[in-house]
Amino acid sequence: MGKVVNICLLDARKATEQSLSNITELENIGSLIYSDTTASLISSIKKINIGSMVKIDEDESIDYMTENGKAVIDEALLEEVDNKLFVLVNGVCEIKEMPKELFKEKIHSMTVNGLVICPESLKSVVSIKSKINGLTIALKEGHRFIDDTVLLNETFIVKQVNAKLTIEKLVAIDKIDEDSFNESIEHIQILDELVITKGNLKILRKTTDNLEEVELTIVPDNSVFKEGTVEINSATIKFYDGESLVVDGKLVIKDVAPEELRKHITSIYSDKVFCDEELFETVKELCNNSNVKIMNNNDIHNNGKLIIDKNYLLGLEGKVAIDNNGKLVIDESVTLEVAKDKIKNITNKGLLKADTSVLSGIPIINHGKLSPIDNTDEKQENNIIYENMLVLEL
């Protein structure tokens, strides 16, 4: 008796009572395919973390397409497929423009854990055929999707030729040459956020038709753009000369006099600003709709991989707030009592792994992924029948 674990796609349509007799548990299965006949056979098996369950007739011939990362489905691929496709993607699934009837004919169904990018003309049929655990971005005809923050400057513009672009976040604070822009870019669709000067906004209005739907921030003409984690201190403040500072990321301001800060920076635009307590009022005056927090020297800011154990927490003075943008593991030695005593809260935008009692016992603002550590799980090799397989047919 044992279990089946870590299978990307498990096809149980032709399973029998005998083939399932030794299986007591299915765990971490991306997609479980079953039929009317096998539905009752698998109903009594314990299931943990099943991404999707899809019913397909056992006599129907299908091919599998599985991808961990990025999958591209285009007309050429589907023309080469003899049977219908079941598609499983953990990551990004990009569907190119093609006749709607071809997609209907060749795709049986899809499960996507992540992002789907498809033409607007296919959005309805993709939604009908798919189970999507994530976002769907529908592109206007002829558009190219760019998922990074785009800094609209002369270097970017000259690389485009009659471009139609769909952009998640656009920053347009460098002075744009209107003739060069109009020659290179035909249309821009912005999905989320636009940071722009008044002068550039007049130019972009002609090529962007959804400004009322995006988060719009208008900044002064003399603005400087920075990405990632930016620190302003007594040494770096000298690099600014009466400018507005736009930060796509986190801004840390410390060890600088208030009057010196006002002299070199006229305004600040950033979603996340940390500063010394004595700078708090000055920074608030300079900020525009920013979330300003007083910096605690004990607070933890993780952008890589960090493991926190009981001894580490007990060695800290007072409580800490944890800001996680990477991979954070709270070791099994950390009990709920220690966590409550030492952790003020956790803001998670990355991966957070911890015991279930810790995850449920402390304040967590989660914009990332939570992964419980199950201390009761006994993972003995002799009770695992199948594991770590892309496709398994029972």
PDB file of N, CA, C and O in Angstrom, residues 6-45:
ATOM      1  N   ASN A   6       3.940  13.855  -6.758  1.00  0.00           N
ATOM      2  CA  ASN A   6       4.716  14.711  -7.672  1.00  0.00           C
ATOM      3  C   ASN A   6       4.627  14.240  -9.121  1.00  0.00           C
ATOM      4  O   ASN A   6       5.630  13.961  -9.783  1.00  0.00           O
ATOM      5  N   ILE A   7       3.396  14.157  -9.636  1.00  0.00           N
ATOM      6  CA  ILE A   7       3.161  13.777 -11.029  1.00  0.00           C
ATOM      7  C   ILE A   7       2.548  14.974 -11.741  1.00  0.00           C
ATOM      8  O   ILE A   7       1.545  15.539 -11.282  1.00  0.00           O
ATOM      9  N   CYS A   8       3.140  15.364 -12.845  1.00  0.00           N
ATOM     10  CA  CYS A   8       2.634  16.523 -13.585  1.00  0.00           C
ATOM     11  C   CYS A   8       1.244  16.215 -14.164  1.00  0.00           C
ATOM     12  O   CYS A   8       0.299  16.963 -13.969  1.00  0.00           O
ATOM     13  N   LEU A   9       1.117  15.086 -14.855  1.00  0.00           N
ATOM     14  CA  LEU A   9      -0.154  14.716 -15.456  1.00  0.00           C
ATOM     15  C   LEU A   9      -0.408  13.234 -15.202  1.00  0.00           C
ATOM     16  O   LEU A   9       0.400  12.381 -15.594  1.00  0.00           O
ATOM     17  N   LEU A  10      -1.503  12.920 -14.547  1.00  0.00           N
ATOM     18  CA  LEU A  10      -1.860  11.540 -14.218  1.00  0.00           C
ATOM     19  C   LEU A  10      -3.131  11.166 -14.981  1.00  0.00           C
ATOM     20  O   LEU A  10      -4.198  11.738 -14.761  1.00  0.00           O
ATOM     21  N   ASP A  11      -3.003  10.201 -15.900  1.00  0.00           N
ATOM     22  CA  ASP A  11      -4.129   9.746 -16.708  1.00  0.00           C
ATOM     23  C   ASP A  11      -4.661   8.442 -16.114  1.00  0.00           C
ATOM     24  O   ASP A  11      -4.027   7.383 -16.220  1.00  0.00           O
ATOM     25  N   ALA A  12      -5.820   8.529 -15.481  1.00  0.00           N
ATOM     26  CA  ALA A  12      -6.419   7.350 -14.838  1.00  0.00           C
ATOM     27  C   ALA A  12      -7.675   6.898 -15.563  1.00  0.00           C
ATOM     28  O   ALA A  12      -8.526   6.218 -14.985  1.00  0.00           O
ATOM     29  N   ARG A  13      -7.802   7.210 -16.853  1.00  0.00           N
ATOM     30  CA  ARG A  13      -9.020   6.862 -17.590  1.00  0.00           C
ATOM     31  C   ARG A  13      -9.177   5.355 -17.771  1.00  0.00           C
ATOM     32  O   ARG A  13     -10.290   4.840 -17.848  1.00  0.00           O
ATOM     33  N   LYS A  14      -8.049   4.665 -17.885  1.00  0.00           N
ATOM     34  CA  LYS A  14      -8.116   3.219 -18.117  1.00  0.00           C
ATOM     35  C   LYS A  14      -7.690   2.422 -16.886  1.00  0.00           C
ATOM     36  O   LYS A  14      -7.359   1.241 -16.990  1.00  0.00           O
ATOM     37  N   ALA A  15      -7.691   3.073 -15.748  1.00  0.00           N
ATOM     38  CA  ALA A  15      -7.328   2.392 -14.508  1.00  0.00           C
ATOM     39  C   ALA A  15      -8.380   1.330 -14.168  1.00  0.00           C
ATOM     40  O   ALA A  15      -9.562   1.450 -14.518  1.00  0.00           O
ATOM     41  N   THR A  16      -7.919   0.296 -13.485  1.00  0.00           N
ATOM     42  CA  THR A  16      -8.818  -0.771 -13.058  1.00  0.00           C
ATOM     43  C   THR A  16      -8.783  -0.869 -11.543  1.00  0.00           C
ATOM     44  O   THR A  16      -7.921  -0.291 -10.883  1.00  0.00           O
ATOM     45  N   GLU A  17      -9.719  -1.619 -11.009  1.00  0.00           N
ATOM     46  CA  GLU A  17      -9.742  -1.829  -9.566  1.00  0.00           C
ATOM     47  C   GLU A  17      -8.438  -2.461  -9.097  1.00  0.00           C
ATOM     48  O   GLU A  17      -7.921  -2.133  -8.030  1.00  0.00           O
ATOM     49  N   GLN A  18      -7.883  -3.357  -9.938  1.00  0.00           N
ATOM     50  CA  GLN A  18      -6.626  -4.022  -9.580  1.00  0.00           C
ATOM     51  C   GLN A  18      -5.448  -3.037  -9.618  1.00  0.00           C
ATOM     52  O   GLN A  18      -4.608  -3.029  -8.715  1.00  0.00           O
ATOM     53  N   SER A  19      -5.378  -2.182 -10.655  1.00  0.00           N
ATOM     54  CA  SER A  19      -4.240  -1.262 -10.771  1.00  0.00           C
ATOM     55  C   SER A  19      -4.253  -0.187  -9.688  1.00  0.00           C
ATOM     56  O   SER A  19      -3.225   0.400  -9.367  1.00  0.00           O
ATOM     57  N   LEU A  20      -5.433   0.061  -9.100  1.00  0.00           N
ATOM     58  CA  LEU A  20      -5.546   1.075  -8.049  1.00  0.00           C
ATOM     59  C   LEU A  20      -5.554   0.479  -6.648  1.00  0.00           C
ATOM     60  O   LEU A  20      -5.569   1.223  -5.663  1.00  0.00           O
ATOM     61  N   SER A  21      -5.535  -0.849  -6.555  1.00  0.00           N
ATOM     62  CA  SER A  21      -5.734  -1.507  -5.260  1.00  0.00           C
ATOM     63  C   SER A  21      -4.666  -1.154  -4.231  1.00  0.00           C
ATOM     64  O   SER A  21      -4.939  -1.147  -3.023  1.00  0.00           O
ATOM     65  N   ASN A  22      -3.426  -0.865  -4.672  1.00  0.00           N
ATOM     66  CA  ASN A  22      -2.338  -0.561  -3.738  1.00  0.00           C
ATOM     67  C   ASN A  22      -2.146   0.934  -3.497  1.00  0.00           C
ATOM     68  O   ASN A  22      -1.253   1.333  -2.761  1.00  0.00           O
ATOM     69  N   ILE A  23      -2.960   1.769  -4.145  1.00  0.00           N
ATOM     70  CA  ILE A  23      -2.794   3.227  -4.032  1.00  0.00           C
ATOM     71  C   ILE A  23      -3.779   3.781  -3.008  1.00  0.00           C
ATOM     72  O   ILE A  23      -4.994   3.643  -3.154  1.00  0.00           O
ATOM     73  N   THR A  24      -3.243   4.387  -1.975  1.00  0.00           N
ATOM     74  CA  THR A  24      -4.087   4.959  -0.910  1.00  0.00           C
ATOM     75  C   THR A  24      -4.167   6.482  -0.973  1.00  0.00           C
ATOM     76  O   THR A  24      -5.047   7.078  -0.356  1.00  0.00           O
ATOM     77  N   GLU A  25      -3.221   7.107  -1.714  1.00  0.00           N
ATOM     78  CA  GLU A  25      -3.158   8.575  -1.681  1.00  0.00           C
ATOM     79  C   GLU A  25      -2.553   9.113  -2.968  1.00  0.00           C
ATOM     80  O   GLU A  25      -1.599   8.549  -3.512  1.00  0.00           O
ATOM     81  N   LEU A  26      -3.127  10.204  -3.468  1.00  0.00           N
ATOM     82  CA  LEU A  26      -2.569  10.958  -4.593  1.00  0.00           C
ATOM     83  C   LEU A  26      -2.194  12.336  -4.072  1.00  0.00           C
ATOM     84  O   LEU A  26      -3.033  13.048  -3.522  1.00  0.00           O
ATOM     85  N   GLU A  27      -0.908  12.730  -4.244  1.00  0.00           N
ATOM     86  CA  GLU A  27      -0.438  13.990  -3.675  1.00  0.00           C
ATOM     87  C   GLU A  27       0.396  14.764  -4.689  1.00  0.00           C
ATOM     88  O   GLU A  27       1.234  14.189  -5.384  1.00  0.00           O
ATOM     89  N   ASN A  28       0.161  16.068  -4.775  1.00  0.00           N
ATOM     90  CA  ASN A  28       0.897  16.954  -5.688  1.00  0.00           C
ATOM     91  C   ASN A  28       0.770  16.479  -7.135  1.00  0.00           C
ATOM     92  O   ASN A  28       1.753  16.149  -7.798  1.00  0.00           O
ATOM     93  N   ILE A  29      -0.468  16.459  -7.627  1.00  0.00           N
ATOM     94  CA  ILE A  29      -0.754  16.055  -8.998  1.00  0.00           C
ATOM     95  C   ILE A  29      -1.179  17.298  -9.773  1.00  0.00           C
ATOM     96  O   ILE A  29      -2.139  17.977  -9.383  1.00  0.00           O
ATOM     97  N   GLY A  30      -0.484  17.607 -10.861  1.00  0.00           N
ATOM     98  CA  GLY A  30      -0.830  18.789 -11.647  1.00  0.00           C
ATOM     99  C   GLY A  30      -2.234  18.700 -12.217  1.00  0.00           C
ATOM    100  O   GLY A  30      -3.079  19.564 -11.984  1.00  0.00           O
ATOM    101  N   SER A  31      -2.499  17.631 -12.982  1.00  0.00           N
ATOM    102  CA  SER A  31      -3.841  17.379 -13.513  1.00  0.00           C
ATOM    103  C   SER A  31      -4.140  15.894 -13.418  1.00  0.00           C
ATOM    104  O   SER A  31      -3.300  15.061 -13.774  1.00  0.00           O
ATOM    105  N   LEU A  32      -5.324  15.586 -12.960  1.00  0.00           N
ATOM    106  CA  LEU A  32      -5.791  14.204 -12.861  1.00  0.00           C
ATOM    107  C   LEU A  32      -6.909  14.014 -13.875  1.00  0.00           C
ATOM    108  O   LEU A  32      -7.962  14.650 -13.792  1.00  0.00           O
ATOM    109  N   ILE A  33      -6.662  13.140 -14.870  1.00  0.00           N
ATOM    110  CA  ILE A  33      -7.649  12.862 -15.911  1.00  0.00           C
ATOM    111  C   ILE A  33      -8.348  11.550 -15.574  1.00  0.00           C
ATOM    112  O   ILE A  33      -7.693  10.543 -15.276  1.00  0.00           O
ATOM    113  N   TYR A  34      -9.669  11.555 -15.633  1.00  0.00           N
ATOM    114  CA  TYR A  34     -10.429  10.351 -15.321  1.00  0.00           C
ATOM    115  C   TYR A  34     -11.606  10.250 -16.290  1.00  0.00           C
ATOM    116  O   TYR A  34     -11.889  11.175 -17.060  1.00  0.00           O
ATOM    117  N   SER A  35     -12.300   9.109 -16.257  1.00  0.00           N
ATOM    118  CA  SER A  35     -13.459   8.896 -17.110  1.00  0.00           C
ATOM    119  C   SER A  35     -14.678   8.601 -16.243  1.00  0.00           C
ATOM    120  O   SER A  35     -14.576   8.468 -15.019  1.00  0.00           O
ATOM    121  N   ASP A  36     -15.835   8.471 -16.868  1.00  0.00           N
ATOM    122  CA  ASP A  36     -17.042   8.098 -16.124  1.00  0.00           C
ATOM    123  C   ASP A  36     -16.844   6.763 -15.413  1.00  0.00           C
ATOM    124  O   ASP A  36     -17.289   6.565 -14.284  1.00  0.00           O
ATOM    125  N   THR A  37     -16.135   5.854 -16.091  1.00  0.00           N
ATOM    126  CA  THR A  37     -15.927   4.515 -15.535  1.00  0.00           C
ATOM    127  C   THR A  37     -15.030   4.543 -14.311  1.00  0.00           C
ATOM    128  O   THR A  37     -15.284   3.836 -13.328  1.00  0.00           O
ATOM    129  N   THR A  38     -13.971   5.350 -14.351  1.00  0.00           N
ATOM    130  CA  THR A  38     -12.988   5.339 -13.250  1.00  0.00           C
ATOM    131  C   THR A  38     -13.299   6.351 -12.152  1.00  0.00           C
ATOM    132  O   THR A  38     -12.616   6.375 -11.129  1.00  0.00           O
ATOM    133  N   ALA A  39     -14.333   7.166 -12.343  1.00  0.00           N
ATOM    134  CA  ALA A  39     -14.671   8.180 -11.337  1.00  0.00           C
ATOM    135  C   ALA A  39     -14.944   7.545  -9.983  1.00  0.00           C
ATOM    136  O   ALA A  39     -14.472   8.025  -8.945  1.00  0.00           O
ATOM    137  N   SER A  40     -15.707   6.445  -9.981  1.00  0.00           N
ATOM    138  CA  SER A  40     -16.032   5.793  -8.713  1.00  0.00           C
ATOM    139  C   SER A  40     -14.824   5.091  -8.107  1.00  0.00           C
ATOM    140  O   SER A  40     -14.699   4.987  -6.883  1.00  0.00           O
ATOM    141  N   LEU A  41     -13.895   4.623  -8.972  1.00  0.00           N
ATOM    142  CA  LEU A  41     -12.713   3.902  -8.477  1.00  0.00           C
ATOM    143  C   LEU A  41     -11.756   4.833  -7.736  1.00  0.00           C
ATOM    144  O   LEU A  41     -11.120   4.439  -6.759  1.00  0.00           O
ATOM    145  N   ILE A  42     -11.639   6.075  -8.206  1.00  0.00           N
ATOM    146  CA  ILE A  42     -10.684   6.993  -7.569  1.00  0.00           C
ATOM    147  C   ILE A  42     -11.322   7.813  -6.453  1.00  0.00           C
ATOM    148  O   ILE A  42     -10.635   8.534  -5.734  1.00  0.00           O
ATOM    149  N   SER A  43     -12.642   7.720  -6.305  1.00  0.00           N
ATOM    150  CA  SER A  43     -13.335   8.555  -5.317  1.00  0.00           C
ATOM    151  C   SER A  43     -12.900   8.248  -3.888  1.00  0.00           C
ATOM    152  O   SER A  43     -12.909   9.135  -3.024  1.00  0.00           O
ATOM    153  N   SER A  44     -12.511   6.988  -3.612  1.00  0.00           N
ATOM    154  CA  SER A  44     -12.144   6.606  -2.247  1.00  0.00           C
ATOM    155  C   SER A  44     -10.671   6.858  -1.930  1.00  0.00           C
ATOM    156  O   SER A  44     -10.235   6.683  -0.793  1.00  0.00           O
ATOM    157  N   ILE A  45      -9.887   7.258  -2.938  1.00  0.00           N
ATOM    158  CA  ILE A  45      -8.458   7.519  -2.732  1.00  0.00           C
ATOM    159  C   ILE A  45      -8.268   8.932  -2.184  1.00  0.00           C
ATOM    160  O   ILE A  45      -8.838   9.897  -2.710  1.00  0.00           O
TER     161      ILE A  45
END
